[in-house]
Coordinates of C-alpha atoms in Angstrom, one line a residue:
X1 CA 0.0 0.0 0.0
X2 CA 1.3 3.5 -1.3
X3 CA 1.5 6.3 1.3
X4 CA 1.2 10.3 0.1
X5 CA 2.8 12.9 1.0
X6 CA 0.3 15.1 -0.4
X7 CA 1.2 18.6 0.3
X8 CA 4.4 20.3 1.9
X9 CA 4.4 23.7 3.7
X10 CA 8.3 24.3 3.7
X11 CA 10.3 27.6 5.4
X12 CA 13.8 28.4 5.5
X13 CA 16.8 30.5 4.3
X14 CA 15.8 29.5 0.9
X15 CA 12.2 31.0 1.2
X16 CA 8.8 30.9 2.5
X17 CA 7.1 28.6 0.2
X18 CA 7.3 26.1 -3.0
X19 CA 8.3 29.0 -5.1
X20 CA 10.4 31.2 -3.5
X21 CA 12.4 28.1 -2.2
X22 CA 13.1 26.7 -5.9
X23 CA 14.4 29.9 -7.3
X24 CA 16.6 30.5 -4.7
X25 CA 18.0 26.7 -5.7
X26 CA 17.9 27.8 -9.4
X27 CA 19.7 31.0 -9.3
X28 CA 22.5 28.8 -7.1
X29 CA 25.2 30.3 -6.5
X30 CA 23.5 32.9 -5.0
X31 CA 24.3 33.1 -1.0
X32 CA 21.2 32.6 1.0
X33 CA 22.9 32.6 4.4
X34 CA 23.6 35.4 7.1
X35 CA 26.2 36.8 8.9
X36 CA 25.2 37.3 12.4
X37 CA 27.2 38.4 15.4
X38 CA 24.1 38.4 18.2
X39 CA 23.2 34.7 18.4
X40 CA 27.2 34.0 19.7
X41 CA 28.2 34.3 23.0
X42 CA 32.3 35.8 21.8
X43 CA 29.7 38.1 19.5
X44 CA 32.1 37.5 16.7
X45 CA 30.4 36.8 12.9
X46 CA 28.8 33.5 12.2
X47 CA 26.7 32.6 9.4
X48 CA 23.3 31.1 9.9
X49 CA 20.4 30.3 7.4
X50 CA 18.3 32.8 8.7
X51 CA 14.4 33.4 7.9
X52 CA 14.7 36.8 7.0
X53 CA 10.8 37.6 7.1
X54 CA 10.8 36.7 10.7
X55 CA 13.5 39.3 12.5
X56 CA 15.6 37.8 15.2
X57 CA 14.5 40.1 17.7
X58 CA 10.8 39.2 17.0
X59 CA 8.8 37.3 19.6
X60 CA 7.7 34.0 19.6
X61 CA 10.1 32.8 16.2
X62 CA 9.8 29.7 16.8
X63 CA 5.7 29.7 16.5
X64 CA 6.1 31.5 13.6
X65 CA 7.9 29.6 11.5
X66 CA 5.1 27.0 12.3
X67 CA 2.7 29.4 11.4
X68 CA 4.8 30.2 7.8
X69 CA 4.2 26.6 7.3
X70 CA 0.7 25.6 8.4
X71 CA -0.3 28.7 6.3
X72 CA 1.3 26.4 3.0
X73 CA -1.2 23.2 3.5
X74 CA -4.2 25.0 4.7
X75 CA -6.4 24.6 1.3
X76 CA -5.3 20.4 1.0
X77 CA -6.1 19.9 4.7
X78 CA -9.7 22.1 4.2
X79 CA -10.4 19.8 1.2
X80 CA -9.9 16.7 3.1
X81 CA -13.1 15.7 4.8
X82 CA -11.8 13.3 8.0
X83 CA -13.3 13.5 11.8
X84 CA -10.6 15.6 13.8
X85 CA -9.8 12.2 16.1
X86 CA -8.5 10.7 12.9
X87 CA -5.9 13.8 12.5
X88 CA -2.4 12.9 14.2
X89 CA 1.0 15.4 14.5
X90 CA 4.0 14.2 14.8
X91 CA 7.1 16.7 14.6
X92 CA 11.0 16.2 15.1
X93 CA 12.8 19.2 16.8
X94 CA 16.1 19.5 18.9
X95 CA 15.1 22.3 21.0
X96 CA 11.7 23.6 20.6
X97 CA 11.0 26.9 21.7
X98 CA 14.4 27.6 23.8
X99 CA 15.4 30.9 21.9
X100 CA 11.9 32.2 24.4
X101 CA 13.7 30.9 27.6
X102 CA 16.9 32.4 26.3
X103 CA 15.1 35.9 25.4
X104 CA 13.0 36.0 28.9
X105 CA 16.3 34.9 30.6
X106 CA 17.8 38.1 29.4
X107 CA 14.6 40.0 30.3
X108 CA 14.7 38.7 33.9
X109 CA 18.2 39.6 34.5
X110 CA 17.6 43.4 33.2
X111 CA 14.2 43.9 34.6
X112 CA 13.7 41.7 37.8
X113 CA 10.9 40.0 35.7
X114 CA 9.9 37.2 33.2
X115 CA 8.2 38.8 30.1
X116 CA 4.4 38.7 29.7
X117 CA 4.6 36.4 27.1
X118 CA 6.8 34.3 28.6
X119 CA 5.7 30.4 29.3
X120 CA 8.6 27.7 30.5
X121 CA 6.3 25.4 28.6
X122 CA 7.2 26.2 25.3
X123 CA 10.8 24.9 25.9
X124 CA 9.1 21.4 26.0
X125 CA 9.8 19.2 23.2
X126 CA 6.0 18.4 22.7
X127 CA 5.4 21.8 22.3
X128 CA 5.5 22.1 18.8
X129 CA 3.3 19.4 18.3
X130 CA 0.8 20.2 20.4
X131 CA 0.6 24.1 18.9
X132 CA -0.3 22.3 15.7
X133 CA -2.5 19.9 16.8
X134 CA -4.3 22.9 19.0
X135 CA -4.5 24.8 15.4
X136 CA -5.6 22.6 13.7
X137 CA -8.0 21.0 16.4
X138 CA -6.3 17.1 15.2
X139 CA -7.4 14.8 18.4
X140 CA -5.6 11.6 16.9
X141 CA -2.0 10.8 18.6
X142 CA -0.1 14.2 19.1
X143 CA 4.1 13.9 20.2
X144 CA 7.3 15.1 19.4
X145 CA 10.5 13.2 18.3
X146 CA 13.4 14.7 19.5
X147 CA 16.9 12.2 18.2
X148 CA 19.0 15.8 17.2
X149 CA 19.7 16.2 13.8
X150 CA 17.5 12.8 12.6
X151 CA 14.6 13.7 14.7
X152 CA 12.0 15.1 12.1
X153 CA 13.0 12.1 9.1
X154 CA 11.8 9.9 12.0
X155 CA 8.7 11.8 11.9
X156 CA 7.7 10.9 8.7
X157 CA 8.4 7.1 9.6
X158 CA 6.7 7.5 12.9
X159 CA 3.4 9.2 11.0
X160 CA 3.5 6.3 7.9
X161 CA 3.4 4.1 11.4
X162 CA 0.7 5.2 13.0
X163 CA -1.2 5.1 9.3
X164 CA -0.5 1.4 8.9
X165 CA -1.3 1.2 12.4
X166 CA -5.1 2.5 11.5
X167 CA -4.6 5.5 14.7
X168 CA -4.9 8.3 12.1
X169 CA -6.0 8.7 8.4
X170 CA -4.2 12.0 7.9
X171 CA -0.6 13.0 9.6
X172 CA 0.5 16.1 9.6
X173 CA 4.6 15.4 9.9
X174 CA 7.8 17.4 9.8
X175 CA 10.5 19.4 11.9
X176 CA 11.2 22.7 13.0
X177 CA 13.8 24.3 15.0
X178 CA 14.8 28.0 15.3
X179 CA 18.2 30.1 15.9
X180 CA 18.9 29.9 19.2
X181 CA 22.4 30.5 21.3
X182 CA 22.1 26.8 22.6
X183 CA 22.9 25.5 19.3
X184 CA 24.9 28.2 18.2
X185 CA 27.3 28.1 20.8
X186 CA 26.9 23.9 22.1
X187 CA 28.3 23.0 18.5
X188 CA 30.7 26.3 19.2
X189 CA 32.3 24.0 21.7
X190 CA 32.4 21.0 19.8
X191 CA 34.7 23.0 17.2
X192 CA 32.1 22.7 14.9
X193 CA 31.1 25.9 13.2
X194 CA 32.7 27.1 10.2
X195 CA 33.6 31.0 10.3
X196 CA 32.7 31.2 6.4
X197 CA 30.1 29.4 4.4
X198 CA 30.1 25.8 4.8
X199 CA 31.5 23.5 2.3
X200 CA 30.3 19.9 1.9
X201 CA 33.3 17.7 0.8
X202 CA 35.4 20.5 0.2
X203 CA 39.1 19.3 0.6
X204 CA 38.9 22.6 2.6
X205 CA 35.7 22.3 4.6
X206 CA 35.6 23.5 8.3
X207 CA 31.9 22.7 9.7
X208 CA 28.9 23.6 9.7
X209 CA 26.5 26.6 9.9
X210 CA 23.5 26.4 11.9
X211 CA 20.0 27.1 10.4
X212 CA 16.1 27.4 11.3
X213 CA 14.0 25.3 9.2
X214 CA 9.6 24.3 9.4
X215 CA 9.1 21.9 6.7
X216 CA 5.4 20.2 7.4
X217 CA 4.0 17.1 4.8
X218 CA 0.6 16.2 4.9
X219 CA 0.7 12.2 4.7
X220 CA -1.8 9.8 4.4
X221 CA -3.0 6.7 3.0
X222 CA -5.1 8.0 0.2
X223 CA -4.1 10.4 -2.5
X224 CA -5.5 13.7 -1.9
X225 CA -3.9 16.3 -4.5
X226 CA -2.5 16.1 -8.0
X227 CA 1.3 16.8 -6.9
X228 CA 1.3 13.7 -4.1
X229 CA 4.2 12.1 -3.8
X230 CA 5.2 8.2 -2.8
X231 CA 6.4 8.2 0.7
X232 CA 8.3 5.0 -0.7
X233 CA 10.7 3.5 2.3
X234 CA 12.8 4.5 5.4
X235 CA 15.5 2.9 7.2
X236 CA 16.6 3.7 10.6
X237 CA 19.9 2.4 12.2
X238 CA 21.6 3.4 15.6
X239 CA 25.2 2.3 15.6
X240 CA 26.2 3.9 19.0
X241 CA 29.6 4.2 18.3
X242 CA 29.6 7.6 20.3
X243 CA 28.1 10.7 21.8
X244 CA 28.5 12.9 18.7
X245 CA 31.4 11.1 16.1
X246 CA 29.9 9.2 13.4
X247 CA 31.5 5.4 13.4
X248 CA 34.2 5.6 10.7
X249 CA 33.6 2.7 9.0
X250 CA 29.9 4.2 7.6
X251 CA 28.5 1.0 8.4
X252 CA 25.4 2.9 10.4
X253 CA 24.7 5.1 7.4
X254 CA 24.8 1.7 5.3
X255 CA 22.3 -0.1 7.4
X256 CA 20.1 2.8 7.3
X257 CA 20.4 3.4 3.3
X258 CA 20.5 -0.7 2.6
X259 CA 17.2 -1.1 5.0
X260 CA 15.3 2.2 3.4
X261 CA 15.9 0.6 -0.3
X262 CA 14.6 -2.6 0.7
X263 CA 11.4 -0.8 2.1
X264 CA 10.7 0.8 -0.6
X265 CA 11.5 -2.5 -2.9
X266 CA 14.7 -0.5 -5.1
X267 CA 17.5 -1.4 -6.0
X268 CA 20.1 1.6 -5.9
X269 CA 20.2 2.1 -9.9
X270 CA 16.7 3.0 -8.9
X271 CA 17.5 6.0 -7.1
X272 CA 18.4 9.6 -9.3
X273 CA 19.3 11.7 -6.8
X274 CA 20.5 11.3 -3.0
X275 CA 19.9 14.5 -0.8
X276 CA 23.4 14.1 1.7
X277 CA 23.5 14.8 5.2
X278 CA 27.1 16.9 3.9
X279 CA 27.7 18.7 7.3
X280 CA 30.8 20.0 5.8
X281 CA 32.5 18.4 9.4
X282 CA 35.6 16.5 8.5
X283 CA 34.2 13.2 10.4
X284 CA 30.5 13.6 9.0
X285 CA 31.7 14.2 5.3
X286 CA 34.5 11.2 5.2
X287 CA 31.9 8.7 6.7
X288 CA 29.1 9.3 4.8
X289 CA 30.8 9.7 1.8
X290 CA 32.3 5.8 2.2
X291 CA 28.8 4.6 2.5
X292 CA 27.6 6.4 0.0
X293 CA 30.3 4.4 -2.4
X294 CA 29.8 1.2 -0.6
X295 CA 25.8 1.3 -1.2
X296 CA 26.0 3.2 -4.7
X297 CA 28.8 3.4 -6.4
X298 CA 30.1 6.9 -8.2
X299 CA 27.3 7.0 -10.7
X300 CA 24.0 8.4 -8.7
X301 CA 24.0 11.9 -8.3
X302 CA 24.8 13.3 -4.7
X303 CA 24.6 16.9 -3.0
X304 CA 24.2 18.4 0.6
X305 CA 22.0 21.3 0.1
X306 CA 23.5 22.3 3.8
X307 CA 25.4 25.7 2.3
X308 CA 22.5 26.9 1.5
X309 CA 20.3 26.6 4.3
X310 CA 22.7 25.6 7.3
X311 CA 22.3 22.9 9.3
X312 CA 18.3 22.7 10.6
X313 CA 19.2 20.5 13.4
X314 CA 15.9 18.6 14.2
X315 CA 14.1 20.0 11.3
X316 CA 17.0 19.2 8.6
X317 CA 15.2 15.4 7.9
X318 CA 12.3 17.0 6.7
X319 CA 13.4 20.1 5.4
X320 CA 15.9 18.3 2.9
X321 CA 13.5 15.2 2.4
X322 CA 11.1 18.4 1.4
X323 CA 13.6 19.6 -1.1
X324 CA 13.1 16.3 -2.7
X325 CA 9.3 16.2 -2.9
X326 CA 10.2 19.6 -4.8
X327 CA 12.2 17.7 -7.6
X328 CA 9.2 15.1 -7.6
X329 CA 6.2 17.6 -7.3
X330 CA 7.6 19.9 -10.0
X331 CA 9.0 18.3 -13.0
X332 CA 10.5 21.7 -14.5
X333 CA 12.2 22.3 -11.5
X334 CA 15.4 20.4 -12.5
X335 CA 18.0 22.3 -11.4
X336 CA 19.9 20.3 -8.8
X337 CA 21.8 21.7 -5.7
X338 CA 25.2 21.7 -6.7
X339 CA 28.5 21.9 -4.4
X340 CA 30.8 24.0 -6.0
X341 CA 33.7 23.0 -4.1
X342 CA 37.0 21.3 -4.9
X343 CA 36.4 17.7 -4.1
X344 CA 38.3 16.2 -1.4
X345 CA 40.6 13.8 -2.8
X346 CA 40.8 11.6 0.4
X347 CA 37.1 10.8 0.5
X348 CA 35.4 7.8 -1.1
X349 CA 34.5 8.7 -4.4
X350 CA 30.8 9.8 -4.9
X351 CA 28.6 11.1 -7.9
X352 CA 29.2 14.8 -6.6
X353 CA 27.2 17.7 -8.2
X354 CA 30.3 20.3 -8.5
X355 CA 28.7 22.3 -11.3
X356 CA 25.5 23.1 -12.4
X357 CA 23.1 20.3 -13.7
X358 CA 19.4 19.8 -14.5
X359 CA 18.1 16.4 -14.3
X360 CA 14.6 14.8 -14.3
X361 CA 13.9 12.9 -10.6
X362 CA 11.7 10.1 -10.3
X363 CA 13.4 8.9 -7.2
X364 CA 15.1 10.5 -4.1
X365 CA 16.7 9.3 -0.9
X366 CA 17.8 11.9 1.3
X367 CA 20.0 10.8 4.5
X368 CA 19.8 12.4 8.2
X369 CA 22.6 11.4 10.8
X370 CA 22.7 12.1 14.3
X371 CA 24.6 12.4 17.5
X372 CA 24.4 9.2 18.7
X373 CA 24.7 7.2 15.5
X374 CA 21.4 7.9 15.1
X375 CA 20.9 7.2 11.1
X376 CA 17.4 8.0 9.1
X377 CA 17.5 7.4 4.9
X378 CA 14.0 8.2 3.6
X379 CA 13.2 7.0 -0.3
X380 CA 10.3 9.4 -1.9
X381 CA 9.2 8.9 -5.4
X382 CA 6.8 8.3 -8.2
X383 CA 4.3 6.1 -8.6
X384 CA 2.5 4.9 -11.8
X385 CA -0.8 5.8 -10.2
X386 CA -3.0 8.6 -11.0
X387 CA -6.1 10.5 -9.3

């Protein structure tokens, strides 16, 4: 049985929206990331992907980029006629609301006082979900997955599960984190972040930058719109190995890629395009690229769309599985993400967009590794079905 992913509502440095979001990956190499001094602690420049419609000095960000989002899949979900008990949410995000705590924190120290606004509540991880399932008035299973950078591509496993499960017809399932110092300044200390633009399997890369993301899919059984796409497989994995270094040896990310192409019943020839994880960190970069080999060879094509949008922490699964459904939902948007960067000789060799390329996609997989060896592929196609 086919599951949809009928509808995306998608926000990040790329855009608000299907459209603004592709030309921004069209007119490539255009920079869509920030410089910001105010969100590190040393106050010294960093580049984030930034939503520029929502200021970083504006309340309740985090909310908002939900709101950006919802806004996108309004129409599909009014058109789909299903008791409100038969609506789940489930969302992946790292740190919810915690840019709130960090702004009434602030507040308090200068005033004596938490803001009016402020609510320690929000800083829960089930926060998110329950805003949307609040907005949306959804009374099926409501929770949030929080497994750091995989946690919103195990929301759109977790949401197919509780469809073949018969707990929900419809699942509204994504990711969304926003800026926040935490993030900024915890991967800071992991000598993570880059001080320029991040370069995925640059010979020269030097980490990451951090981004915000809301990327929200409206799955379900049946096929609700003309652009639904196959959610086709997923594969999860957790190789352990350690608190934040992926295991070497890419075996994790080879279990989780080798399991998400037997779900979905391919065979990796069947595959055109694979979304990367790409941190741009030296460990990341060399392990995924050897399983990328190991599982594919040198022939499929391969990008991290990470330069352009940062890394989205807990909503990166969804946001980049999102730039997938793109590809699929909009056959003349061929224009691939491309990492212009001199290729790093040392690493496994990989199909590598270094220069711009249109292709026609049938078939994505897009990868999400996380602390923990925590490993996510997801596999989103066509299908030769019709309304």
């Amino acid at each position: 049985m086919p599951f949809w992913l009928n509808d995306l509502g998608i926000v990040s440095a790329l855009g608000v929206g299907h459209q603004q979001t592709m030309q921004s990956i069209s007119l490539q190499p255009k920079q869509t990331l920030t410089e910001v001094t105010s969100l590190a602690f040393e106050q010294r420049p960093t580049f984030v992907g930034l939503v520029n419609e929502l200021p970083l000095t504006a309340s309740m960000r985090f909310y908002q980029l939900i709101d950006l989002a919802l806004a996108q899949i309004a129409d599909t979900l009014a058109n789909i006629d299903i008791p409100s008990s038969r609506i789940a949410v489930v969302i992946g995000t790292s740190t919810a609301a915690i840019q709130e705590g960090e702004r009434g924190r602030i507040a308090h120290a200068a005033k004596g006082k938490w803001p009016e606004e402020f609510d320690y509540y929000d800083q829960a991880l089930v926060a998110p979900a329950n805003y949307i399932a609040k907005k949306l008035a959804a009374k099926g299973p409501s929770y949030s997955i929080s497994t750091a950078c995989s946690s919103s591509a195990k929301a759109l496993i977790s949401a197919r599960a509780l469809l073949s499960a018969d707990l929900a017809d419809v699942v509204i399932c994504g990711g969304v984190d926003s800026l926040c110092q935490l993030t900024i300044n915890g991967f800071d200390s992991l000598s993570s972040i880059s001080d320029k633009i991040c370069k995925p399997f640059s010979g020269d890369r030097a980490g990451i930058n951090i981004g915000e993301a809301a990327a929200l899919f409206v799955m379900s059984k049946e096929q609700h719109t003309k652009q639904s796409i196959a959610f086709l497989g997923g594969g999860e994995s957790s190789d352990a190995h350690h608190i934040s270094a992926p295991i070497a040896d890419g075996s994790g990310a080879i279990a989780a890629m080798t399991t998400a192409l037997q779900d979905a019943n391919l065979t990796p020839s069947d595959i055109d395009y694979i979304n990367a994880h790409g941190t741009a960190t030296p460990q990341n970069d060399a392990m995924e690229s050897l399983a990328i080999s190991e599982v594919f060879g040198k022939d499929t094509k391969v990008s991290s769309s990470k330069h352009l949008t940062g890394h989205t922490l807990g909503a990166a699964g969804a946001l980049e599985a999102g730039l997938c459904w793109l590809y699929l939902a909009y056959p003349e948007f061929n224009q691939l993400v491309c990492n212009q960067v001199i290729k790093d000789e040392s690493l496994a060799e990989i199909g590598l967009i270094t220069q711009p390329e249109t292709a026609e996609i049938n078939t994505c997989l897009s990868n999400s590794f996380a602390f923990g060896g925590n490993n996510v592929s997801v596999v989103l196609g066509h299908l030769n079905e019709s309304l």
